[in-house]
mmCIF file of C-alpha atoms in Angstrom:
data_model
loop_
_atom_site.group_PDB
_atom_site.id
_atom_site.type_symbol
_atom_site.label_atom_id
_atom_site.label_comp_id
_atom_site.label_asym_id
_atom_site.label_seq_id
_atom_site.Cartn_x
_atom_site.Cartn_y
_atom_site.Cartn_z
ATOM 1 C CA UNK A 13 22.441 -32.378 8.852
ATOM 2 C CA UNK A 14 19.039 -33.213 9.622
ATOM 3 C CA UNK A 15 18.572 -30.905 12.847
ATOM 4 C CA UNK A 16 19.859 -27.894 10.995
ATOM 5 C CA UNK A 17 17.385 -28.360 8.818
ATOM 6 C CA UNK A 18 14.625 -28.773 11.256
ATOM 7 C CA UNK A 19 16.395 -25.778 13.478
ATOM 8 C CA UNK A 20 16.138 -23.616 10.124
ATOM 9 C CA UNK A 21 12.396 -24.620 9.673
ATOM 10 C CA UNK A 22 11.649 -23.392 13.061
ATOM 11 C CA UNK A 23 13.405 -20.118 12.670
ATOM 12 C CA UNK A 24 11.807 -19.430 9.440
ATOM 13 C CA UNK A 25 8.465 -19.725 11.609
ATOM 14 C CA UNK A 26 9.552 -17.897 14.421
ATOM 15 C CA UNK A 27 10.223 -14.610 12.044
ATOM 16 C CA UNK A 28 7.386 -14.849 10.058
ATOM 17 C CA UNK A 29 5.414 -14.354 13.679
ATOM 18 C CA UNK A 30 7.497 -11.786 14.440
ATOM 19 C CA UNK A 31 6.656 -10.373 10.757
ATOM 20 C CA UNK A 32 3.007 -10.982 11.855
ATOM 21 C CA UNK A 33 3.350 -9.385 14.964
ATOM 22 C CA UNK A 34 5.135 -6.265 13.793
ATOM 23 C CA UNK A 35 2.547 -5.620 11.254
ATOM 24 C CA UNK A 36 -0.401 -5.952 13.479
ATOM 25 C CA UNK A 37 1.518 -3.370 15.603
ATOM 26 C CA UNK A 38 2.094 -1.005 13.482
ATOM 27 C CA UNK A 39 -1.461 -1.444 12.206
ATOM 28 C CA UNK A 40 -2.696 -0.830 16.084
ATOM 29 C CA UNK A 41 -0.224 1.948 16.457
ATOM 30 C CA UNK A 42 -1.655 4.031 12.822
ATOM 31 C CA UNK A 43 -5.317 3.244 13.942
ATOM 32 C CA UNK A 44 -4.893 4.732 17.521
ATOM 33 C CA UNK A 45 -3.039 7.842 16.028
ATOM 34 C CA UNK A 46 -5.838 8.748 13.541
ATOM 35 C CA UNK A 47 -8.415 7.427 15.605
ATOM 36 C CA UNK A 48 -10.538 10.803 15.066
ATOM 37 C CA UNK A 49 -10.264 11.299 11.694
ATOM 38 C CA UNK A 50 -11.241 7.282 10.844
ATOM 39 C CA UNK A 51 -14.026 7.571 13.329
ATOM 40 C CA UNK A 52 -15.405 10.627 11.147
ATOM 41 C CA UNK A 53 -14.598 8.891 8.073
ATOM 42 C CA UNK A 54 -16.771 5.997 8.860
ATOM 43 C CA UNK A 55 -19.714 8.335 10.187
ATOM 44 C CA UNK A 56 -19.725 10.622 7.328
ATOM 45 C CA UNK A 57 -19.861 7.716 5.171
ATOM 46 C CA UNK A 58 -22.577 5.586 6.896
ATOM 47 C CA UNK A 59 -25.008 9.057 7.127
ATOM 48 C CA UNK A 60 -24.267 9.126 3.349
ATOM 49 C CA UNK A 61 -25.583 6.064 2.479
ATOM 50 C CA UNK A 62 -28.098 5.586 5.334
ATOM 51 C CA UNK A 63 -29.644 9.315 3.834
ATOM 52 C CA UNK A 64 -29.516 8.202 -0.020
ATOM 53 C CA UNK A 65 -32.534 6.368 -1.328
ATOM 54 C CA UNK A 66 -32.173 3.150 -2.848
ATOM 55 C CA UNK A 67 -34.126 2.327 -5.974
#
């Protein structure tokens, strides 16, 4: 009884990486697609705020 629960435990842990690493995949996959358009995103918006005056 005692080793399925510690067999469970680990297989709980083992798909939660998995989760993990499936995420940061897909996160890695989106960024490289719409690598332009974030890149001009970020530009656009640091010129903005670099060109407005702070008071």
């Amino acid at each position: 009884m005692k080793k399925n629960a510690v067999l469970s435990l680990r297989s709980k842990k083992g798909m939660e990486l998995v989760q993990v690493g499936i995420l940061i995949a897909i996160a890695v996959g989106i960024g490289l697609i719409f690598k332009e358009q974030i890149g001009l995103f970020v530009n656009n918006t640091f010129s903005t705020l670099l060109g407005s005056s702070f008071n």
